[in-house]
Amino acid sequence: MRVLCYVQHLSGAGHYVRAHAIACGLARSHQVLLVDGGRRVPRLAAPATVASLPLPILGHHAGALRALDDPRPLARVLDERVERLTAAARAHVPDVVTIEHYPWSKWELETETLALVEAARDANPRVRVVCSLRDVAPPTRYESADERTFVRRVLDRLERYFDALLVHADPAFTHLEEHFAGVADLPVPHAYTPGP
């Protein structure tokens, strides 16, 4: 099976570290393409079956989305990222696309995220798109919306673009219901994936 793992860390490195570990685990029995578009994070080498898709690097700086190490205007960098993502989806023809934490966060990158989903579905109409929710944290300061609007937007995006939700948390410790008011209305199946 071909898996495309899309993750974008903009502030810390936790999202990427988790996605990298998941990609390495999946690579034991699948072909994996891991998107890498944030600050470089020291890590153990990935198996040869994990290919990397480098994107122009983005991050949060002084409270705003910025292109890092790239003097071009942000809009041009974002356009290039969309071009690379959609080309990769068409070339890789994934059976599964995992998207880290969106639509709970990364609203600033919605254009490229949804372009990736659309390209993957064009390449393989049977592709399954899975939200990989690293934790059950509240909205970040970059998703400025009241709780009702936030919940409505998350549920809408899940219904329109996703097939499943994986919550990487131990339900013996915490539940998604404690952090997200819309759990009863989730339009896709969800499951917890606690570690060993």
Short mmCIF file of C-alpha atoms in Angstrom, two decimals:
data_model
loop_
_atom_site.label_atom_id
_atom_site.label_comp_id
_atom_site.label_asym_id
_atom_site.label_seq_id
_atom_site.Cartn_x
_atom_site.Cartn_y
_atom_site.Cartn_z
CA MET A 1 0.00 0.00 0.00
CA ARG A 2 1.17 3.55 -0.74
CA VAL A 3 0.85 6.09 2.09
CA LEU A 4 1.44 9.83 1.90
CA CYS A 5 2.00 11.43 5.31
CA TYR A 6 1.51 15.20 5.36
CA VAL A 7 2.73 17.06 8.43
CA GLN A 8 3.70 20.68 8.96
CA HIS A 9 5.23 21.88 12.20
CA LEU A 10 5.17 25.67 12.46
CA SER A 11 6.29 26.31 16.04
CA GLY A 12 7.61 23.32 17.97
CA ALA A 13 8.76 19.97 16.62
CA GLY A 14 6.31 17.59 18.34
CA HIS A 15 3.96 17.18 15.39
CA TYR A 16 6.82 16.27 13.09
CA VAL A 17 8.49 13.90 15.55
CA ARG A 18 5.24 11.95 15.95
CA ALA A 19 4.51 11.89 12.21
CA HIS A 20 8.06 10.74 11.48
CA ALA A 21 7.70 7.88 13.96
CA ILE A 22 4.36 6.87 12.42
CA ALA A 23 5.85 7.01 8.91
CA CYS A 24 8.76 4.81 9.99
CA GLY A 25 6.34 2.32 11.53
CA LEU A 26 4.16 2.23 8.42
CA ALA A 27 7.24 1.76 6.25
CA ARG A 28 7.78 -1.72 7.68
CA SER A 29 5.09 -2.96 5.31
CA HIS A 30 4.11 -0.03 3.07
CA GLN A 31 5.63 2.50 0.68
CA VAL A 32 5.63 5.83 2.51
CA LEU A 33 6.14 9.39 1.32
CA LEU A 34 6.66 11.86 4.18
CA VAL A 35 6.20 15.58 3.56
CA ASP A 36 8.90 17.70 5.20
CA GLY A 37 8.17 21.43 5.16
CA GLY A 38 9.19 22.75 8.56
CA ARG A 39 12.42 23.57 10.35
CA ARG A 40 14.91 20.73 10.16
CA VAL A 41 14.56 18.44 13.16
CA PRO A 42 17.42 16.14 14.26
CA ARG A 43 16.19 12.56 14.10
CA LEU A 44 17.23 8.98 13.52
CA ALA A 45 17.49 7.92 9.91
CA ALA A 46 14.27 6.70 8.36
CA PRO A 47 14.07 3.32 6.63
CA ALA A 48 14.81 3.34 2.90
CA THR A 49 11.10 2.77 2.30
CA VAL A 50 10.31 6.26 3.66
CA ALA A 51 10.77 8.77 0.88
CA SER A 52 10.88 12.47 1.75
CA LEU A 53 9.08 15.28 -0.05
CA PRO A 54 10.90 18.53 0.78
CA LEU A 55 8.81 21.69 0.67
CA PRO A 56 9.92 25.30 1.10
CA ILE A 57 10.22 25.75 4.86
CA LEU A 58 7.53 27.61 6.80
CA GLY A 59 7.30 28.60 10.44
CA HIS A 60 5.70 31.01 12.84
CA HIS A 61 7.81 34.06 13.55
CA ALA A 62 6.64 37.06 15.59
CA GLY A 63 3.11 35.68 15.56
CA ALA A 64 2.81 35.30 11.80
CA LEU A 65 3.36 32.65 9.15
CA ARG A 66 6.72 33.17 7.44
CA ALA A 67 8.83 31.55 4.77
CA LEU A 68 12.10 30.63 6.46
CA ASP A 69 15.41 30.73 4.58
CA ASP A 70 13.62 31.98 1.47
CA PRO A 71 13.61 35.64 0.40
CA ARG A 72 10.63 35.30 -1.94
CA PRO A 73 7.20 36.69 -1.01
CA LEU A 74 5.17 34.32 1.15
CA ALA A 75 2.47 33.99 -1.54
CA ARG A 76 5.01 32.64 -4.05
CA VAL A 77 6.39 30.16 -1.53
CA LEU A 78 2.87 28.95 -0.75
CA ASP A 79 2.15 28.53 -4.48
CA GLU A 80 5.28 26.42 -4.90
CA ARG A 81 4.30 24.23 -1.97
CA VAL A 82 0.91 23.57 -3.56
CA GLU A 83 2.60 22.70 -6.85
CA ARG A 84 4.97 20.23 -5.18
CA LEU A 85 2.25 18.63 -3.05
CA THR A 86 -0.18 18.11 -5.91
CA ALA A 87 2.54 16.80 -8.22
CA ALA A 88 3.63 14.36 -5.52
CA ALA A 89 0.07 13.11 -5.01
CA ARG A 90 -0.30 12.50 -8.73
CA ALA A 91 3.06 10.69 -8.93
CA HIS A 92 2.76 8.67 -5.70
CA VAL A 93 -0.94 7.73 -6.25
CA PRO A 94 -1.50 7.10 -2.54
CA ASP A 95 -3.96 4.59 -1.14
CA VAL A 96 -3.98 6.53 2.13
CA VAL A 97 -3.19 10.14 2.96
CA THR A 98 -2.62 11.05 6.61
CA ILE A 99 -2.92 14.72 7.52
CA GLU A 100 -1.46 15.79 10.83
CA HIS A 101 -3.77 17.81 13.10
CA TYR A 102 -5.77 19.65 10.42
CA PRO A 103 -8.63 20.64 10.69
CA TRP A 104 -7.97 21.19 14.41
CA SER A 105 -5.16 23.56 13.50
CA LYS A 106 -3.06 24.76 10.55
CA TRP A 107 -5.97 26.74 9.10
CA GLU A 108 -3.38 29.03 7.52
CA LEU A 109 -2.39 26.12 5.29
CA GLU A 110 -5.89 25.05 4.32
CA THR A 111 -5.36 25.90 0.64
CA GLU A 112 -2.43 23.51 0.26
CA THR A 113 -3.98 20.86 2.48
CA LEU A 114 -7.18 20.71 0.46
CA ALA A 115 -5.25 20.89 -2.82
CA LEU A 116 -3.36 17.79 -1.68
CA VAL A 117 -6.62 15.99 -0.83
CA GLU A 118 -8.14 16.89 -4.19
CA ALA A 119 -5.03 15.79 -6.12
CA ALA A 120 -4.89 12.50 -4.20
CA ARG A 121 -8.56 11.82 -4.95
CA ASP A 122 -8.00 12.65 -8.63
CA ALA A 123 -5.06 10.25 -8.74
CA ASN A 124 -6.91 7.49 -6.87
CA PRO A 125 -10.68 7.88 -6.33
CA ARG A 126 -10.53 5.15 -3.66
CA VAL A 127 -7.89 6.89 -1.55
CA ARG A 128 -8.69 7.17 2.16
CA VAL A 129 -7.91 10.48 3.86
CA VAL A 130 -7.21 10.21 7.59
CA CYS A 131 -6.80 12.99 10.14
CA SER A 132 -3.89 12.11 12.41
CA LEU A 133 -4.59 14.05 15.62
CA ARG A 134 -1.33 14.14 17.55
CA ASP A 135 -2.89 15.15 20.82
CA VAL A 136 -6.18 16.45 22.14
CA ALA A 137 -5.07 20.01 22.70
CA PRO A 138 -7.34 23.07 22.49
CA PRO A 139 -7.26 25.39 19.47
CA THR A 140 -4.05 27.35 19.04
CA ARG A 141 -3.95 31.12 18.97
CA TYR A 142 -3.64 30.94 15.18
CA GLU A 143 -7.17 29.56 14.80
CA SER A 144 -9.00 32.58 16.16
CA ALA A 145 -12.67 31.63 16.43
CA ASP A 146 -15.15 31.25 19.24
CA GLU A 147 -15.72 27.66 20.36
CA ARG A 148 -18.97 27.20 18.46
CA THR A 149 -17.46 28.45 15.20
CA PHE A 150 -14.34 26.35 15.76
CA VAL A 151 -16.34 23.15 16.33
CA ARG A 152 -18.55 23.81 13.32
CA ARG A 153 -15.55 24.38 11.06
CA VAL A 154 -13.72 21.26 12.23
CA LEU A 155 -16.83 19.09 11.73
CA ASP A 156 -17.49 20.60 8.30
CA ARG A 157 -13.95 19.89 7.08
CA LEU A 158 -14.02 16.35 8.47
CA GLU A 159 -17.29 15.62 6.71
CA ARG A 160 -16.22 17.08 3.38
CA TYR A 161 -12.65 15.86 3.11
CA PHE A 162 -11.88 13.00 5.50
CA ASP A 163 -12.71 9.32 5.89
CA ALA A 164 -11.46 8.67 9.43
CA LEU A 165 -9.84 10.22 12.51
CA LEU A 166 -6.99 8.68 14.50
CA VAL A 167 -6.44 10.19 17.95
CA HIS A 168 -2.92 9.53 19.23
CA ALA A 169 -3.76 9.55 22.93
CA ASP A 170 -4.33 6.96 25.60
CA PRO A 171 -8.07 6.90 26.47
CA ALA A 172 -7.14 5.66 29.94
CA PHE A 173 -5.56 9.08 30.45
CA THR A 174 -7.76 11.48 28.47
CA HIS A 175 -10.60 11.49 25.96
CA LEU A 176 -11.26 13.70 22.97
CA GLU A 177 -14.56 14.73 24.58
CA GLU A 178 -12.60 16.57 27.26
CA HIS A 179 -11.03 18.85 24.65
CA PHE A 180 -13.49 19.06 21.76
CA ALA A 181 -17.19 19.77 22.18
CA GLY A 182 -18.25 18.25 18.86
CA VAL A 183 -17.32 14.60 19.44
CA ALA A 184 -20.95 13.43 19.46
CA ASP A 185 -21.34 14.89 15.96
CA LEU A 186 -18.15 13.55 14.39
CA PRO A 187 -19.06 12.64 10.80
CA VAL A 188 -16.26 10.06 10.42
CA PRO A 189 -15.26 7.02 12.50
CA HIS A 190 -12.54 7.67 15.07
CA ALA A 191 -10.18 5.49 17.07
CA TYR A 192 -7.45 5.94 19.67
CA THR A 193 -3.94 4.74 18.97
CA PRO A 194 -2.17 4.66 22.36
CA GLY A 195 1.51 3.78 22.38
CA PRO A 196 2.91 0.54 23.81
#
